[in-house]
PDB file of C-alpha atoms and ligand atoms in Angstrom:
ATOM      1  CA  MET A 317       0.000   0.000   0.000  1.00 56.00           C
ATOM      2  CA  SER A 318       1.218   3.508  -0.784  1.00 92.00           C
ATOM      3  CA  LYS A 319       2.745   5.250   2.192  1.00 95.00           C
ATOM      4  CA  PHE A 320       0.410   8.271   2.186  1.00 97.00           C
ATOM      5  CA  ALA A 321      -2.749   6.586   0.909  1.00 97.00           C
ATOM      6  CA  GLY A 322      -5.764   8.283   2.476  1.00 97.00           C
ATOM      7  CA  LYS A 323      -3.683  11.200   3.784  1.00 98.00           C
ATOM      8  CA  LYS A 324      -4.579  14.811   2.983  1.00 98.00           C
ATOM      9  CA  ALA A 325      -2.037  17.609   2.868  1.00 99.00           C
ATOM     10  CA  VAL A 326      -1.808  21.350   2.264  1.00 99.00           C
ATOM     11  CA  VAL A 327       1.437  22.839   0.947  1.00 99.00           C
ATOM     12  CA  THR A 328       1.825  26.618   0.719  1.00 98.00           C
ATOM     13  CA  GLY A 329       4.250  27.769  -1.955  1.00 98.00           C
ATOM     14  CA  GLY A 330       3.940  24.468  -3.780  1.00 98.00           C
ATOM     15  CA  THR A 331       4.156  25.618  -7.382  1.00 97.00           C
ATOM     16  CA  HIS A 332       7.938  25.442  -7.763  1.00 95.00           C
ATOM     17  CA  GLY A 333      11.165  24.776  -5.885  1.00 96.00           C
ATOM     18  CA  MET A 334      11.045  22.812  -2.630  1.00 97.00           C
ATOM     19  CA  GLY A 335       7.281  23.121  -2.257  1.00 98.00           C
ATOM     20  CA  LEU A 336       6.704  21.440  -5.613  1.00 98.00           C
ATOM     21  CA  ALA A 337       9.098  18.638  -4.587  1.00 98.00           C
ATOM     22  CA  ILE A 338       7.066  18.159  -1.393  1.00 98.00           C
ATOM     23  CA  VAL A 339       3.830  18.042  -3.410  1.00 98.00           C
ATOM     24  CA  LYS A 340       5.300  15.488  -5.832  1.00 98.00           C
ATOM     25  CA  ALA A 341       6.575  13.250  -3.032  1.00 98.00           C
ATOM     26  CA  LEU A 342       3.176  13.334  -1.329  1.00 98.00           C
ATOM     27  CA  LEU A 343       1.360  12.500  -4.556  1.00 98.00           C
ATOM     28  CA  ASP A 344       3.841   9.703  -5.306  1.00 98.00           C
ATOM     29  CA  GLY A 345       2.970   8.256  -1.908  1.00 98.00           C
ATOM     30  CA  GLY A 346      -0.772   8.364  -2.640  1.00 98.00           C
ATOM     31  CA  ALA A 347      -1.784  11.508  -0.704  1.00 98.00           C
ATOM     32  CA  GLU A 348      -4.296  14.100  -1.872  1.00 98.00           C
ATOM     33  CA  VAL A 349      -2.754  17.566  -1.895  1.00 98.00           C
ATOM     34  CA  LEU A 350      -3.921  21.162  -2.022  1.00 98.00           C
ATOM     35  CA  TYR A 351      -1.077  23.517  -2.865  1.00 98.00           C
ATOM     36  CA  THR A 352      -0.709  27.242  -3.408  1.00 98.00           C
ATOM     37  CA  GLY A 353       1.225  29.861  -5.324  1.00 98.00           C
ATOM     38  CA  ARG A 354       0.602  33.338  -6.691  1.00 97.00           C
ATOM     39  CA  ASN A 355       2.006  33.472 -10.178  1.00 97.00           C
ATOM     40  CA  GLU A 356      -0.583  32.265 -12.741  1.00 97.00           C
ATOM     41  CA  LYS A 357       2.049  31.028 -15.194  1.00 97.00           C
ATOM     42  CA  LYS A 358       3.780  28.981 -12.500  1.00 97.00           C
ATOM     43  CA  ILE A 359       0.425  27.652 -11.328  1.00 98.00           C
ATOM     44  CA  GLU A 360      -0.378  26.450 -14.848  1.00 97.00           C
ATOM     45  CA  GLU A 361       3.101  24.929 -15.243  1.00 97.00           C
ATOM     46  CA  ALA A 362       2.722  23.016 -11.978  1.00 98.00           C
ATOM     47  CA  ARG A 363      -0.798  21.867 -12.871  1.00 97.00           C
ATOM     48  CA  THR A 364       0.424  20.624 -16.257  1.00 97.00           C
ATOM     49  CA  GLU A 365       3.445  18.899 -14.771  1.00 97.00           C
ATOM     50  CA  LEU A 366       1.548  17.134 -11.989  1.00 97.00           C
ATOM     51  CA  LYS A 367      -1.554  16.144 -13.982  1.00 92.00           C
ATOM     52  CA  SER A 368      -3.258  14.405 -11.093  1.00 95.00           C
ATOM     53  CA  ASP A 369      -6.845  14.414  -9.897  1.00 96.00           C
ATOM     54  CA  LYS A 370      -5.419  14.226  -6.374  1.00 98.00           C
ATOM     55  CA  ALA A 371      -3.633  17.558  -6.773  1.00 98.00           C
ATOM     56  CA  HIS A 372      -5.581  20.799  -6.313  1.00 98.00           C
ATOM     57  CA  VAL A 373      -3.850  24.101  -6.918  1.00 98.00           C
ATOM     58  CA  VAL A 374      -5.185  27.358  -5.511  1.00 98.00           C
ATOM     59  CA  ARG A 375      -4.011  30.863  -6.278  1.00 98.00           C
ATOM     60  CA  SER A 376      -3.564  32.294  -2.801  1.00 98.00           C
ATOM     61  CA  ASP A 377      -1.390  35.158  -1.612  1.00 98.00           C
ATOM     62  CA  ALA A 378       0.010  34.516   1.856  1.00 98.00           C
ATOM     63  CA  ALA A 379       0.137  38.274   2.402  1.00 98.00           C
ATOM     64  CA  SER A 380      -3.632  38.528   2.062  1.00 98.00           C
ATOM     65  CA  MET A 381      -5.842  37.668   5.025  1.00 98.00           C
ATOM     66  CA  ALA A 382      -8.788  37.251   2.650  1.00 98.00           C
ATOM     67  CA  ASP A 383      -6.805  34.723   0.591  1.00 98.00           C
ATOM     68  CA  ILE A 384      -5.710  32.852   3.717  1.00 98.00           C
ATOM     69  CA  ARG A 385      -9.324  32.578   4.901  1.00 98.00           C
ATOM     70  CA  GLY A 386     -10.340  31.536   1.381  1.00 98.00           C
ATOM     71  CA  LEU A 387      -7.650  28.859   1.393  1.00 98.00           C
ATOM     72  CA  ALA A 388      -9.150  27.324   4.522  1.00 98.00           C
ATOM     73  CA  ASP A 389     -12.580  27.303   2.881  1.00 98.00           C
ATOM     74  CA  THR A 390     -11.179  25.621  -0.233  1.00 98.00           C
ATOM     75  CA  ALA A 391      -9.255  23.096   1.858  1.00 98.00           C
ATOM     76  CA  GLN A 392     -12.447  22.216   3.686  1.00 98.00           C
ATOM     77  CA  GLU A 393     -14.336  21.871   0.420  1.00 98.00           C
ATOM     78  CA  LYS A 394     -11.670  19.831  -1.422  1.00 98.00           C
ATOM     79  CA  LEU A 395     -10.090  17.821   1.399  1.00 98.00           C
ATOM     80  CA  GLY A 396     -12.409  17.988   4.375  1.00 98.00           C
ATOM     81  CA  ARG A 397      -9.823  17.193   7.048  1.00 98.00           C
ATOM     82  CA  VAL A 398      -6.054  17.715   6.781  1.00 98.00           C
ATOM     83  CA  ASP A 399      -3.270  15.465   8.122  1.00 98.00           C
ATOM     84  CA  TYR A 400      -0.177  17.455   7.154  1.00 98.00           C
ATOM     85  CA  LEU A 401       0.305  21.200   6.719  1.00 99.00           C
ATOM     86  CA  PHE A 402       3.533  22.391   5.093  1.00 99.00           C
ATOM     87  CA  VAL A 403       4.026  26.138   5.518  1.00 99.00           C
ATOM     88  CA  ASN A 404       6.715  26.491   2.913  1.00 98.00           C
ATOM     89  CA  HIS A 405       6.026  29.702   0.977  1.00 98.00           C
ATOM     90  CA  GLY A 406       8.578  32.462   1.229  1.00 97.00           C
ATOM     91  CA  ILE A 407      10.302  35.322  -0.517  1.00 96.00           C
ATOM     92  CA  ALA A 408      13.761  36.825  -0.208  1.00 95.00           C
ATOM     93  CA  GLU A 409      15.077  40.033  -1.706  1.00 94.00           C
ATOM     94  CA  VAL A 410      18.743  40.996  -1.438  1.00 90.00           C
ATOM     95  CA  GLN A 411      19.015  44.558  -0.126  1.00 92.00           C
ATOM     96  CA  THR A 412      21.880  45.941   1.932  1.00 93.00           C
ATOM     97  CA  LEU A 413      21.447  48.033   5.072  1.00 97.00           C
ATOM     98  CA  GLU A 414      21.385  51.181   2.955  1.00 97.00           C
ATOM     99  CA  GLU A 415      19.116  49.794   0.250  1.00 96.00           C
ATOM    100  CA  THR A 416      16.436  48.183   2.405  1.00 97.00           C
ATOM    101  CA  THR A 417      13.117  49.975   2.035  1.00 97.00           C
ATOM    102  CA  GLU A 418      10.188  49.963   4.393  1.00 98.00           C
ATOM    103  CA  GLU A 419       8.080  48.364   1.630  1.00 98.00           C
ATOM    104  CA  SER A 420      10.519  45.466   1.227  1.00 97.00           C
ATOM    105  CA  TRP A 421      10.766  45.008   5.003  1.00 98.00           C
ATOM    106  CA  ASP A 422       6.978  44.943   5.346  1.00 98.00           C
ATOM    107  CA  ARG A 423       6.620  42.574   2.348  1.00 98.00           C
ATOM    108  CA  HIS A 424       9.005  40.030   3.902  1.00 98.00           C
ATOM    109  CA  PHE A 425       7.204  40.077   7.220  1.00 98.00           C
ATOM    110  CA  ALA A 426       3.734  40.102   5.648  1.00 98.00           C
ATOM    111  CA  ILE A 427       4.453  37.042   3.500  1.00 98.00           C
ATOM    112  CA  ASN A 428       7.040  35.046   5.422  1.00 98.00           C
ATOM    113  CA  THR A 429       5.952  35.702   9.006  1.00 98.00           C
ATOM    114  CA  LYS A 430       2.400  36.991   9.266  1.00 98.00           C
ATOM    115  CA  GLY A 431       1.343  34.784   6.350  1.00 98.00           C
ATOM    116  CA  ALA A 432       2.886  31.723   7.990  1.00 98.00           C
ATOM    117  CA  PHE A 433       1.209  32.332  11.360  1.00 99.00           C
ATOM    118  CA  PHE A 434      -2.250  33.091   9.989  1.00 98.00           C
ATOM    119  CA  THR A 435      -2.091  30.165   7.578  1.00 98.00           C
ATOM    120  CA  VAL A 436      -1.738  27.920  10.611  1.00 98.00           C
ATOM    121  CA  GLN A 437      -4.434  29.788  12.524  1.00 98.00           C
ATOM    122  CA  SER A 438      -6.824  29.481   9.602  1.00 98.00           C
ATOM    123  CA  LEU A 439      -6.160  25.840   8.789  1.00 98.00           C
ATOM    124  CA  SER A 440      -5.659  24.425  12.285  1.00 98.00           C
ATOM    125  CA  PRO A 441      -9.404  23.753  12.811  1.00 98.00           C
ATOM    126  CA  LEU A 442      -9.188  21.371   9.841  1.00 98.00           C
ATOM    127  CA  LEU A 443      -6.081  19.583  11.089  1.00 98.00           C
ATOM    128  CA  ASN A 444      -6.652  16.128  12.490  1.00 98.00           C
ATOM    129  CA  ASP A 445      -5.468  15.493  16.028  1.00 97.00           C
ATOM    130  CA  ASN A 446      -2.145  13.636  15.729  1.00 97.00           C
ATOM    131  CA  GLY A 447      -1.492  15.599  12.533  1.00 98.00           C
ATOM    132  CA  ALA A 448       1.652  17.562  11.740  1.00 98.00           C
ATOM    133  CA  ILE A 449       2.793  21.015  10.724  1.00 99.00           C
ATOM    134  CA  VAL A 450       6.153  21.575   9.048  1.00 99.00           C
ATOM    135  CA  PHE A 451       7.514  25.077   8.499  1.00 98.00           C
ATOM    136  CA  THR A 452      10.303  25.845   6.060  1.00 98.00           C
ATOM    137  CA  THR A 453      12.705  28.154   7.885  1.00 98.00           C
ATOM    138  CA  VAL A 454      16.363  28.657   6.960  1.00 96.00           C
ATOM    139  CA  ALA A 455      19.645  27.192   8.202  1.00 93.00           C
ATOM    140  CA  ASN A 456      20.984  28.790  11.346  1.00 85.00           C
ATOM    141  CA  ASP A 457      24.014  30.969  10.627  1.00 76.00           C
ATOM    142  CA  LEU A 458      23.195  31.346   6.935  1.00 78.00           C
ATOM    143  CA  ILE A 459      24.409  34.919   7.053  1.00 80.00           C
ATOM    144  CA  PHE A 460      24.394  36.517   3.625  1.00 83.00           C
ATOM    145  CA  PRO A 461      24.864  40.291   3.296  1.00 87.00           C
ATOM    146  CA  GLY A 462      21.664  41.948   2.152  1.00 90.00           C
ATOM    147  CA  LEU A 463      19.249  39.486   3.740  1.00 92.00           C
ATOM    148  CA  SER A 464      18.356  41.345   6.960  1.00 96.00           C
ATOM    149  CA  ALA A 465      14.624  41.516   6.265  1.00 97.00           C
ATOM    150  CA  TYR A 466      14.530  37.922   5.034  1.00 96.00           C
ATOM    151  CA  SER A 467      16.568  36.500   7.915  1.00 96.00           C
ATOM    152  CA  GLY A 468      14.565  38.469  10.485  1.00 97.00           C
ATOM    153  CA  SER A 469      11.284  37.285   9.027  1.00 98.00           C
ATOM    154  CA  LYS A 470      12.392  33.635   9.092  1.00 97.00           C
ATOM    155  CA  GLU A 471      13.868  33.864  12.612  1.00 97.00           C
ATOM    156  CA  ALA A 472      10.419  35.035  13.691  1.00 98.00           C
ATOM    157  CA  VAL A 473       8.877  31.935  12.096  1.00 98.00           C
ATOM    158  CA  ARG A 474      11.343  29.781  14.024  1.00 98.00           C
ATOM    159  CA  ALA A 475      10.241  31.432  17.301  1.00 98.00           C
ATOM    160  CA  ILE A 476       6.559  31.137  16.406  1.00 98.00           C
ATOM    161  CA  SER A 477       6.981  27.429  15.592  1.00 98.00           C
ATOM    162  CA  HIS A 478       8.156  26.771  19.151  1.00 98.00           C
ATOM    163  CA  VAL A 479       5.135  28.516  20.661  1.00 98.00           C
ATOM    164  CA  LEU A 480       2.741  26.682  18.342  1.00 98.00           C
ATOM    165  CA  ALA A 481       4.393  23.363  19.198  1.00 98.00           C
ATOM    166  CA  ALA A 482       3.465  24.048  22.831  1.00 98.00           C
ATOM    167  CA  GLU A 483      -0.040  25.302  22.035  1.00 98.00           C
ATOM    168  CA  LEU A 484      -0.900  22.313  19.880  1.00 98.00           C
ATOM    169  CA  LEU A 485       0.350  19.665  22.311  1.00 98.00           C
ATOM    170  CA  PRO A 486      -3.157  19.010  23.688  1.00 98.00           C
ATOM    171  CA  ARG A 487      -4.227  17.974  20.172  1.00 98.00           C
ATOM    172  CA  LYS A 488      -1.041  15.895  19.679  1.00 98.00           C
ATOM    173  CA  ILE A 489      -0.280  17.935  16.582  1.00 98.00           C
ATOM    174  CA  ARG A 490       3.481  17.938  16.099  1.00 98.00           C
ATOM    175  CA  VAL A 491       5.086  21.180  14.929  1.00 99.00           C
ATOM    176  CA  ASN A 492       8.557  21.009  13.402  1.00 98.00           C
ATOM    177  CA  SER A 493      10.634  22.907  10.860  1.00 98.00           C
ATOM    178  CA  VAL A 494      12.937  21.982   8.063  1.00 98.00           C
ATOM    179  CA  ALA A 495      15.878  24.385   7.830  1.00 98.00           C
ATOM    180  CA  PRO A 496      17.464  24.397   4.383  1.00 97.00           C
ATOM    181  CA  GLY A 497      20.935  25.650   3.679  1.00 94.00           C
ATOM    182  CA  TYR A 498      21.818  26.522   0.086  1.00 93.00           C
ATOM    183  CA  ILE A 499      19.398  24.549  -2.061  1.00 95.00           C
ATOM    184  CA  LYS A 500      19.480  24.550  -5.837  1.00 93.00           C
ATOM    185  CA  THR A 501      16.163  25.959  -7.022  1.00 90.00           C
ATOM    186  CA  PRO A 502      15.583  28.069 -10.132  1.00 83.00           C
ATOM    187  CA  THR A 503      15.520  31.258  -8.049  1.00 81.00           C
ATOM    188  CA  MET A 504      17.589  30.030  -5.083  1.00 82.00           C
ATOM    189  CA  GLY A 505      14.598  31.441  -3.227  1.00 82.00           C
ATOM    190  CA  VAL A 506      15.884  34.975  -3.890  1.00 86.00           C
ATOM    191  CA  ALA A 507      14.031  37.441  -6.110  1.00 84.00           C
ATOM    192  CA  GLY A 508      15.569  39.929  -8.469  1.00 80.00           C
ATOM    193  CA  MET A 509      19.106  38.534  -8.728  1.00 83.00           C
ATOM    194  CA  THR A 510      20.950  38.919 -12.005  1.00 85.00           C
ATOM    195  CA  GLU A 511      22.267  35.774 -13.661  1.00 87.00           C
ATOM    196  CA  GLU A 512      25.766  36.645 -12.425  1.00 89.00           C
ATOM    197  CA  GLU A 513      24.608  37.309  -8.843  1.00 84.00           C
ATOM    198  CA  ARG A 514      22.752  33.997  -8.836  1.00 86.00           C
ATOM    199  CA  ARG A 515      25.891  32.173 -10.001  1.00 89.00           C
ATOM    200  CA  ASP A 516      27.924  33.867  -7.210  1.00 87.00           C
ATOM    201  CA  PHE A 517      25.236  32.927  -4.710  1.00 85.00           C
ATOM    202  CA  GLU A 518      25.292  29.308  -5.900  1.00 89.00           C
ATOM    203  CA  LYS A 519      29.090  29.257  -5.760  1.00 91.00           C
ATOM    204  CA  GLN A 520      29.045  30.601  -2.207  1.00 87.00           C
ATOM    205  CA  GLY A 521      26.507  27.900  -1.365  1.00 88.00           C
ATOM    206  CA  ALA A 522      28.643  25.090  -2.735  1.00 91.00           C
ATOM    207  CA  ASP A 523      31.902  26.517  -1.305  1.00 91.00           C
ATOM    208  CA  THR A 524      30.627  27.104   2.213  1.00 87.00           C
ATOM    209  CA  SER A 525      28.765  23.820   2.556  1.00 90.00           C
ATOM    210  CA  PRO A 526      30.911  21.240   4.373  1.00 92.00           C
ATOM    211  CA  LEU A 527      29.635  18.679   1.841  1.00 95.00           C
ATOM    212  CA  LYS A 528      30.895  21.028  -0.901  1.00 93.00           C
ATOM    213  CA  ARG A 529      27.718  21.140  -2.907  1.00 95.00           C
ATOM    214  CA  MET A 530      24.256  22.622  -2.801  1.00 95.00           C
ATOM    215  CA  GLY A 531      21.328  20.563  -1.640  1.00 97.00           C
ATOM    216  CA  THR A 532      18.488  19.425  -3.876  1.00 97.00           C
ATOM    217  CA  VAL A 533      14.785  20.098  -3.525  1.00 98.00           C
ATOM    218  CA  GLU A 534      14.220  16.355  -3.212  1.00 98.00           C
ATOM    219  CA  GLU A 535      16.522  16.240  -0.183  1.00 98.00           C
ATOM    220  CA  VAL A 536      14.502  18.990   1.504  1.00 98.00           C
ATOM    221  CA  ALA A 537      11.217  17.285   0.592  1.00 98.00           C
ATOM    222  CA  ALA A 538      12.427  13.980   2.061  1.00 98.00           C
ATOM    223  CA  ALA A 539      13.265  15.707   5.361  1.00 98.00           C
ATOM    224  CA  ALA A 540       9.959  17.589   5.437  1.00 98.00           C
ATOM    225  CA  LEU A 541       7.993  14.395   4.836  1.00 98.00           C
ATOM    226  CA  PHE A 542      10.040  12.555   7.437  1.00 98.00           C
ATOM    227  CA  LEU A 543       9.099  15.201  10.008  1.00 98.00           C
ATOM    228  CA  ALA A 544       5.443  15.112   8.997  1.00 98.00           C
ATOM    229  CA  ALA A 545       4.904  11.395   8.698  1.00 98.00           C
ATOM    230  CA  ASP A 546       7.717   9.342  10.204  1.00 98.00           C
ATOM    231  CA  ALA A 547       8.945  11.352  13.177  1.00 98.00           C
ATOM    232  CA  THR A 548       5.899  10.529  15.263  1.00 98.00           C
ATOM    233  CA  PHE A 549       7.680  11.073  18.615  1.00 98.00           C
ATOM    234  CA  THR A 550       9.277  14.343  17.527  1.00 98.00           C
ATOM    235  CA  THR A 551       7.951  17.850  17.988  1.00 98.00           C
ATOM    236  CA  ASN A 552       9.438  21.334  18.308  1.00 98.00           C
ATOM    237  CA  VAL A 553      12.622  20.537  16.390  1.00 98.00           C
ATOM    238  CA  GLU A 554      14.275  22.324  13.515  1.00 97.00           C
ATOM    239  CA  PHE A 555      15.844  19.790  11.199  1.00 97.00           C
ATOM    240  CA  PRO A 556      18.802  21.116   9.212  1.00 97.00           C
ATOM    241  CA  VAL A 557      19.173  20.145   5.555  1.00 97.00           C
ATOM    242  CA  ASP A 558      22.304  22.109   4.898  1.00 95.00           C
ATOM    243  CA  GLY A 559      25.222  19.782   4.224  1.00 94.00           C
ATOM    244  CA  GLY A 560      26.503  20.284   7.774  1.00 92.00           C
ATOM    245  CA  PHE A 561      26.634  24.064   7.365  1.00 85.00           C
ATOM    246  CA  ALA A 562      24.943  25.163  10.609  1.00 83.00           C
ATOM    247  CA  GLN A 563      26.529  22.355  12.621  1.00 83.00           C
ATOM    248  CA  GLY A 564      29.935  24.047  12.516  1.00 80.00           C
ATOM    249  CA  LEU A 565      31.413  21.110  10.632  1.00 80.00           C
ATOM    250  CA  THR A 566      34.537  22.147   8.787  1.00 71.00           C
ATOM    251  CA  GLY A 567      36.040  18.900   7.508  1.00 60.00           C
ATOM    252  CA  ALA A 568      39.270  18.463   5.590  1.00 49.00           C
ATOM    253  CA  HIS A 569      38.973  19.617   1.995  1.00 48.00           C
TER     254      HIS A 569
HETATM  255  N1  NAP B1204      16.529  27.997  -2.026  1.00 85.66           N
HETATM  256  C1  NAP B1204      17.220  28.111  -0.929  1.00 85.66           C
HETATM  257  O1  NAP B1204      18.456  27.977  -0.965  1.00 85.66           O
HETATM  258  C2  NAP B1204      16.527  28.349   0.404  1.00 85.66           C
HETATM  259  C3  NAP B1204      17.315  28.291   1.551  1.00 85.66           C
HETATM  260  C4  NAP B1204      16.719  28.435   2.801  1.00 85.66           C
HETATM  261  C5  NAP B1204      15.343  28.596   2.910  1.00 85.66           C
HETATM  262  N2  NAP B1204      14.589  28.674   1.784  1.00 85.66           N
HETATM  263  C6  NAP B1204      13.140  28.817   1.989  1.00 85.66           C
HETATM  264  O2  NAP B1204      12.521  27.652   1.477  1.00 85.66           O
HETATM  265  C7  NAP B1204      11.231  27.947   0.972  1.00 85.66           C
HETATM  266  C8  NAP B1204      11.135  27.489  -0.467  1.00 85.66           C
HETATM  267  O3  NAP B1204      12.186  28.117  -1.199  1.00 85.66           O
HETATM  268  P1  NAP B1204      12.449  27.823  -2.746  1.00 85.66           P
HETATM  269  O4  NAP B1204      13.880  28.095  -3.016  1.00 85.66           O
HETATM  270  O5  NAP B1204      11.832  26.534  -3.107  1.00 85.66           O
HETATM  271  O6  NAP B1204      11.642  29.077  -3.352  1.00 85.66           O
HETATM  272  P2  NAP B1204      10.885  29.269  -4.727  1.00 85.66           P
HETATM  273  O7  NAP B1204      11.318  28.294  -5.766  1.00 85.66           O
HETATM  274  O8  NAP B1204      10.996  30.728  -4.997  1.00 85.66           O
HETATM  275  O9  NAP B1204       9.356  28.892  -4.325  1.00 85.66           O
HETATM  276  C9  NAP B1204       8.652  29.669  -3.402  1.00 85.66           C
HETATM  277  C10 NAP B1204       7.203  29.256  -3.417  1.00 85.66           C
HETATM  278  O10 NAP B1204       6.485  30.144  -2.539  1.00 85.66           O
HETATM  279  C11 NAP B1204       5.456  30.786  -3.283  1.00 85.66           C
HETATM  280  N3  NAP B1204       5.197  32.108  -2.771  1.00 85.66           N
HETATM  281  C12 NAP B1204       6.020  33.177  -2.655  1.00 85.66           C
HETATM  282  N4  NAP B1204       5.366  34.222  -2.147  1.00 85.66           N
HETATM  283  C13 NAP B1204       4.098  33.810  -1.917  1.00 85.66           C
HETATM  284  C14 NAP B1204       2.938  34.426  -1.407  1.00 85.66           C
HETATM  285  N5  NAP B1204       2.913  35.722  -1.048  1.00 85.66           N
HETATM  286  N6  NAP B1204       1.807  33.698  -1.309  1.00 85.66           N
HETATM  287  C15 NAP B1204       1.779  32.399  -1.695  1.00 85.66           C
HETATM  288  N7  NAP B1204       2.845  31.770  -2.200  1.00 85.66           N
HETATM  289  C16 NAP B1204       3.976  32.459  -2.313  1.00 85.66           C
HETATM  290  C17 NAP B1204       5.966  30.789  -4.721  1.00 85.66           C
HETATM  291  O11 NAP B1204       4.918  30.981  -5.651  1.00 85.66           O
HETATM  292  P3  NAP B1204       4.900  32.300  -6.616  1.00 85.66           P
HETATM  293  O12 NAP B1204       6.177  32.290  -7.390  1.00 85.66           O
HETATM  294  O13 NAP B1204       3.702  32.099  -7.445  1.00 85.66           O
HETATM  295  O14 NAP B1204       4.786  33.467  -5.695  1.00 85.66           O
HETATM  296  C18 NAP B1204       6.560  29.391  -4.783  1.00 85.66           C
HETATM  297  O15 NAP B1204       5.558  28.430  -4.960  1.00 85.66           O
HETATM  298  C19 NAP B1204      11.044  29.442   1.152  1.00 85.66           C
HETATM  299  O16 NAP B1204      10.343  29.689   2.341  1.00 85.66           O
HETATM  300  C20 NAP B1204      12.475  29.960   1.245  1.00 85.66           C
HETATM  301  O17 NAP B1204      12.562  31.159   1.955  1.00 85.66           O
HETATM  302  C21 NAP B1204      15.144  28.560   0.539  1.00 85.66           C
END
């Protein structure tokens, strides 16, 4: 029998990158999945690629409270109850101390932080007791100049995840996070980089990782699914998928 047969999952930011890998792994295991994104073209590309009657895509902006409430309504309509919630969506814009604008700061916190919290608030009534929530945060110590707003917004998610882990204990809902290091996605999760900047970013990722390469979206998805489905005696942890980066491993190279 397929590992996730009968399971229902919601994945925010599931139209490309790590989120799409999580959606694919869930579908491969027999789950039914509702996933979100904003960009219509990317939504269509994901829909075409997945071609499954067990995959439901919804255009939903995590910065919009109306969209978040609408997502819960759609989840109830399409899935009924939910076993796993992956709060994966996120944006990053590289702006130095001098360049950072109030608009960019607010956008990061509206999408990455407020959107993450209210997604959980909105969907938690649908979550089955003994279910699981997995946030996508970021590797500890991934300090890249120009990512103050991004790093701050994700650190806040990390803190929120700990509080929610405590609040959801009575329902036996486990709350964990997957913390990626440098993962090879089309955007590297960072908006507005030139081709050259993206190459530098990727090079820094491969050079600074103790395993001397970037991670793959499938490696992040495997960890996220492990936390959701296999780690049934684990809550309130942040699981690094970073090639040893945040563990202070240096190694002989
Ligand atoms: N790549 C890395 O090296 C890395 C490292 C550490 C952490 N992360 C984190 O890991 C997560 C996934 O990253 P990724 O590299 O896979 O990014 P990605 O390829 O850019 O995918 C991000 C996903 O989030 C969605 N999204 C963005 N803003 C949204 C919003 N306001 N409402 C709803 N959906 C939204 C995107 O859809 P649209 O394009 O349609 O908006 C997309 O589906 C993010 O939270 C990111 O911060 C990434």
